[in-house]
Structure formats: structure tokens, C-alpha cells
XYZ file of C-alpha atoms in Angstrom:
257
model
C 75.598 -7.791 -23.709
C 73.039 -10.870 -22.712
C 74.267 -14.119 -21.987
C 72.627 -17.702 -21.522
C 73.285 -17.204 -17.760
C 71.821 -13.722 -17.939
C 68.931 -15.102 -19.543
C 68.556 -17.583 -16.811
C 68.939 -15.335 -14.003
C 66.147 -13.284 -15.384
C 63.675 -16.009 -16.315
C 64.078 -16.995 -12.560
C 63.383 -13.630 -11.307
C 60.507 -13.145 -13.426
C 58.988 -16.457 -12.752
C 59.391 -15.284 -9.097
C 57.965 -12.172 -9.741
C 54.775 -13.503 -11.063
C 53.962 -16.070 -8.620
C 51.711 -14.028 -6.661
C 49.559 -13.500 -9.867
C 49.235 -17.130 -10.602
C 48.208 -17.808 -7.032
C 45.499 -14.842 -7.005
C 41.887 -14.772 -8.253
C 41.456 -15.189 -12.225
C 39.162 -12.166 -12.162
C 41.903 -9.903 -11.261
C 43.107 -10.229 -14.556
C 40.093 -8.990 -16.406
C 40.383 -5.886 -17.991
C 38.804 -2.563 -17.094
C 37.000 -0.371 -19.527
C 39.619 2.317 -19.373
C 42.322 -0.050 -20.340
C 40.560 -0.909 -23.697
C 39.765 2.820 -24.320
C 42.990 4.931 -23.465
C 44.701 4.019 -26.762
C 42.054 5.847 -28.652
C 42.194 9.080 -26.726
C 44.930 11.805 -27.264
C 48.113 10.565 -25.696
C 48.877 11.923 -22.232
C 51.635 13.836 -21.447
C 54.674 11.947 -20.682
C 53.004 8.466 -21.457
C 55.426 6.450 -23.501
C 53.318 3.307 -23.522
C 50.284 4.836 -24.988
C 52.546 6.536 -27.375
C 54.221 3.641 -28.421
C 50.935 1.732 -29.052
C 49.399 4.367 -30.936
C 52.752 4.502 -33.439
C 51.738 0.969 -34.459
C 48.528 2.538 -36.206
C 45.391 0.272 -37.106
C 46.500 -3.323 -36.272
C 43.217 -4.830 -37.752
C 44.007 -7.990 -39.117
C 47.762 -7.069 -38.770
C 50.038 -10.274 -37.799
C 51.528 -8.516 -34.540
C 54.335 -10.171 -32.603
C 54.250 -9.394 -28.951
C 58.229 -9.422 -28.230
C 58.427 -10.396 -24.401
C 55.047 -10.412 -23.724
C 55.318 -10.812 -19.904
C 51.747 -11.533 -18.591
C 49.996 -10.875 -21.778
C 48.475 -7.289 -20.806
C 49.573 -5.640 -24.102
C 48.720 -9.103 -26.111
C 45.252 -8.621 -25.106
C 45.148 -5.087 -25.779
C 46.163 -5.747 -29.532
C 43.837 -8.608 -29.818
C 40.936 -6.373 -28.692
C 41.862 -3.705 -31.278
C 41.809 -6.410 -34.132
C 45.261 -7.648 -34.404
C 46.137 -11.494 -34.799
C 48.546 -11.648 -32.191
C 51.442 -13.930 -31.460
C 53.401 -13.821 -28.121
C 56.488 -15.158 -26.357
C 58.270 -14.812 -23.412
C 61.139 -16.779 -21.278
C 59.212 -16.877 -18.417
C 56.883 -19.827 -18.104
C 55.055 -18.490 -15.316
C 54.414 -15.121 -17.024
C 52.950 -17.204 -19.991
C 50.805 -19.107 -17.707
C 49.282 -15.511 -16.622
C 49.308 -14.568 -20.050
C 46.823 -17.431 -21.079
C 44.696 -16.872 -18.020
C 44.490 -13.102 -18.987
C 43.471 -14.210 -22.403
C 40.426 -16.639 -21.159
C 39.192 -14.300 -18.548
C 38.945 -11.531 -21.552
C 37.620 -14.001 -24.176
C 40.702 -13.670 -26.156
C 42.216 -16.842 -25.985
C 41.420 -17.886 -29.338
C 43.124 -15.028 -31.168
C 46.599 -15.083 -28.955
C 49.060 -17.673 -29.386
C 51.778 -17.671 -26.547
C 54.907 -19.239 -26.826
C 57.808 -19.766 -24.607
C 61.212 -18.852 -26.445
C 64.583 -16.998 -26.332
C 64.529 -13.501 -28.351
C 68.051 -14.299 -29.481
C 66.639 -17.597 -31.589
C 63.115 -17.125 -32.679
C 60.958 -20.047 -34.067
C 59.412 -17.677 -36.477
C 59.878 -17.983 -40.581
C 61.086 -15.169 -42.148
C 58.869 -12.235 -42.931
C 56.065 -13.379 -40.721
C 55.011 -10.499 -39.132
C 53.442 -6.801 -40.334
C 54.099 -5.147 -36.670
C 56.394 -5.883 -33.780
C 56.183 -4.239 -30.491
C 57.880 -4.734 -26.955
C 58.086 -3.104 -23.976
C 61.367 -2.949 -21.682
C 62.548 -6.216 -23.196
C 65.556 -5.125 -25.380
C 67.632 -4.025 -22.026
C 68.242 -7.536 -21.377
C 69.376 -8.754 -24.692
C 72.175 -8.667 -27.006
C 71.374 -5.660 -29.428
C 73.639 -6.969 -32.216
C 71.933 -10.696 -32.172
C 68.269 -9.477 -31.758
C 68.458 -6.779 -34.199
C 68.941 -9.297 -36.900
C 66.360 -11.714 -35.521
C 63.689 -8.489 -35.665
C 64.669 -7.659 -39.276
C 64.315 -11.133 -40.256
C 60.948 -12.170 -38.986
C 59.482 -8.577 -39.621
C 57.381 -8.300 -43.324
C 59.023 -5.759 -46.111
C 58.016 -2.151 -44.922
C 56.835 -3.437 -41.605
C 57.860 -1.696 -38.610
C 58.656 -2.769 -34.807
C 58.133 -0.296 -31.837
C 59.915 -0.592 -28.331
C 59.710 1.273 -24.964
C 62.741 0.876 -23.395
C 64.666 2.457 -20.386
C 67.392 5.214 -21.592
C 70.196 6.673 -20.209
C 73.105 8.091 -22.274
C 74.817 9.939 -19.226
C 77.869 7.987 -17.483
C 76.376 9.872 -14.254
C 73.026 8.791 -14.703
C 74.048 5.335 -15.294
C 76.197 5.067 -12.355
C 73.393 6.579 -10.252
C 70.915 3.881 -11.593
C 73.082 0.998 -10.882
C 73.619 2.098 -7.355
C 69.952 2.565 -6.853
C 69.062 -0.697 -8.141
C 71.631 -2.173 -5.543
C 70.017 -0.389 -2.772
C 66.304 -1.581 -3.784
C 67.524 -4.986 -4.393
C 66.307 -5.371 -8.080
C 66.744 -9.025 -9.120
C 66.639 -7.972 -12.931
C 69.505 -7.546 -14.807
C 68.743 -4.913 -17.467
C 70.931 -2.392 -18.852
C 69.488 1.259 -19.993
C 69.818 1.659 -23.711
C 72.422 4.345 -24.877
C 72.755 6.287 -28.119
C 75.326 3.714 -29.254
C 73.070 0.750 -28.339
C 70.517 2.399 -30.612
C 73.116 2.672 -33.602
C 73.731 -1.202 -33.090
C 69.966 -1.647 -32.908
C 68.970 -0.022 -36.200
C 71.781 -1.055 -38.297
C 69.958 -3.674 -40.408
C 66.881 -1.343 -40.788
C 66.171 1.255 -43.427
C 64.990 3.616 -40.677
C 65.034 4.295 -37.043
C 63.705 6.915 -35.005
C 63.289 7.881 -31.428
C 61.324 10.195 -29.010
C 62.815 10.470 -25.549
C 60.366 10.546 -22.436
C 61.118 11.499 -18.987
C 63.520 14.250 -17.689
C 62.082 15.935 -14.480
C 59.442 13.021 -14.055
C 62.101 10.940 -12.839
C 60.871 12.602 -9.535
C 57.772 10.892 -9.315
C 58.829 8.276 -7.036
C 58.639 11.113 -4.387
C 55.655 13.100 -5.839
C 52.131 11.251 -5.234
C 50.027 14.590 -6.550
C 48.435 13.536 -9.738
C 47.992 17.361 -10.696
C 51.852 18.149 -10.067
C 52.899 15.019 -11.922
C 50.810 15.854 -15.079
C 52.446 19.444 -15.193
C 55.766 17.787 -14.722
C 55.139 15.497 -17.754
C 53.810 18.420 -19.742
C 57.140 20.454 -18.844
C 59.338 17.388 -19.713
C 57.678 17.314 -23.225
C 58.800 20.714 -23.700
C 62.210 20.385 -22.312
C 63.054 17.382 -24.261
C 61.765 19.036 -27.523
C 63.227 22.621 -27.200
C 66.480 21.608 -25.651
C 68.189 18.386 -27.345
C 71.197 18.294 -24.825
C 68.584 17.196 -22.006
C 67.585 14.183 -24.011
C 70.556 12.048 -22.994
C 69.269 12.358 -19.263
C 65.830 10.896 -20.598
C 64.088 8.004 -18.467
C 62.873 6.077 -21.420
C 62.866 6.061 -25.082
C 60.188 5.070 -27.734
C 61.918 3.374 -30.998
C 60.486 2.830 -34.027
C 62.136 0.683 -36.564
C 61.097 0.439 -40.217
C 62.633 -2.565 -42.405
């Protein structure tokens, strides 16, 4: 469960994390051609990020909330695809980068960014057609944030999230130890089946697709062809053998109001 102190620690950590981006050349934030096009191609095996964006469907003229937008990479993607994007984040440095990214990609007039807490959204009821977030729920109180999501989402609107997942006590223990070894400055918790139940409670529908079983080994595999085959195998294992899903690395969550 997130607390104000946890918010402060993570805000400071993310502010520090993006300092180098603020100091770097603005042109480094210019998107490449493949950044725009990859969402129109068939989803590569194991790519939860592309899968999540594609689950949004056609975003043309839709009011979309980039929930915990970070440095704005997804915000400009959505804007380029025709969405009317509103984005927020706790980290002021991240938002500064997001604004620069919008400017350098000529999308500053269609992306509105604000600093705020996910636990107390400053938006009116039923404001957004769509909501999307990447790796942000892990830092939040799911009971509080689920009510805020339901409140600001329009009737029959949908929210898509990509989150780290771990419903195995053994895997959670290992991940906590690895975070300590790596000196990870962030204080998130992977979602569990119980957490998904809390998150989905205010909504009429919740559905999930797990990603990443064998592909946890990608940290030590550097051959792109091997990684592709591992991800393909992952998809088959997670589809055909449900008991493996609790060992998945991430989950794409779809919430419908």
C-alpha cells in the first residue's frame, strides 16, 4: 500500500533518474520513424507494451489520460495517433522532459501535462474515453486508485495498464533480494491476483493477459534471435498451461467501466 512517504521517496528517485535527460540535447528526444510505426504492425511475441497500446483501439479524437506519464514517450505516441492527450506525473523533472519531448516532436499543442498525485486526480467525473498507464500501479494504493480511475473514466470507457506481476511467494522473495543487490531506488510492488481483484472491483469488467515466463532470462541472453524464440515459447506456455501464469513477469490489464 502506497503512502505519502512512499510517494515522496519515489518522486525524488524519479527526479534524480531523469536529471541526465534534462541535461542532454533536446534532439535526443526526437522520435524515430519506427517509434511511430511499430504500433500499426502485428504485435511482436512477448511485447506487452505494443500489445497494451493496440488494446486501446482507434484513439482518433478520443480524450486519453496518460496515467503517470513519466518522460512523455507514450504521450507523444498517442498524440501522433490522433488522441487528445492529458498526462500527469508526480515527478517534476519527468514532466519537464515530457514537455520538451512534445516540443521537439511538434506535438506540444495536443499534449497537456500536469503534476499531481494518482490518489487524488484533479479531473472532473467521466472526463476520459481511455486511460493507459505503464508500470505505475505498482507504486499505488490499489483500492484508492481504482475508485479514482472509475470516477474519471466515461461510461463504457476502458483503462489499460502494463504492470510487473508476481503471484508466486518464491518469486516475490527473489525479486526483493535482487532489487537490494541492484540497489534499485524505486519502491514498487508487483501486482498479484489479490491486487487485481481489488483493482477491478469498481468496474464492470476486468481481463488480463500475462507476459514473460522464460523471458525473465533476457538479462543474460543477448542474441536477438534467441530472445524472439524464447518470447514465442513464452506465449504458448502461458496460453496452454495456466499454472505457469503466476510466474509471469508482467500483466496487461483491461478495465471496462
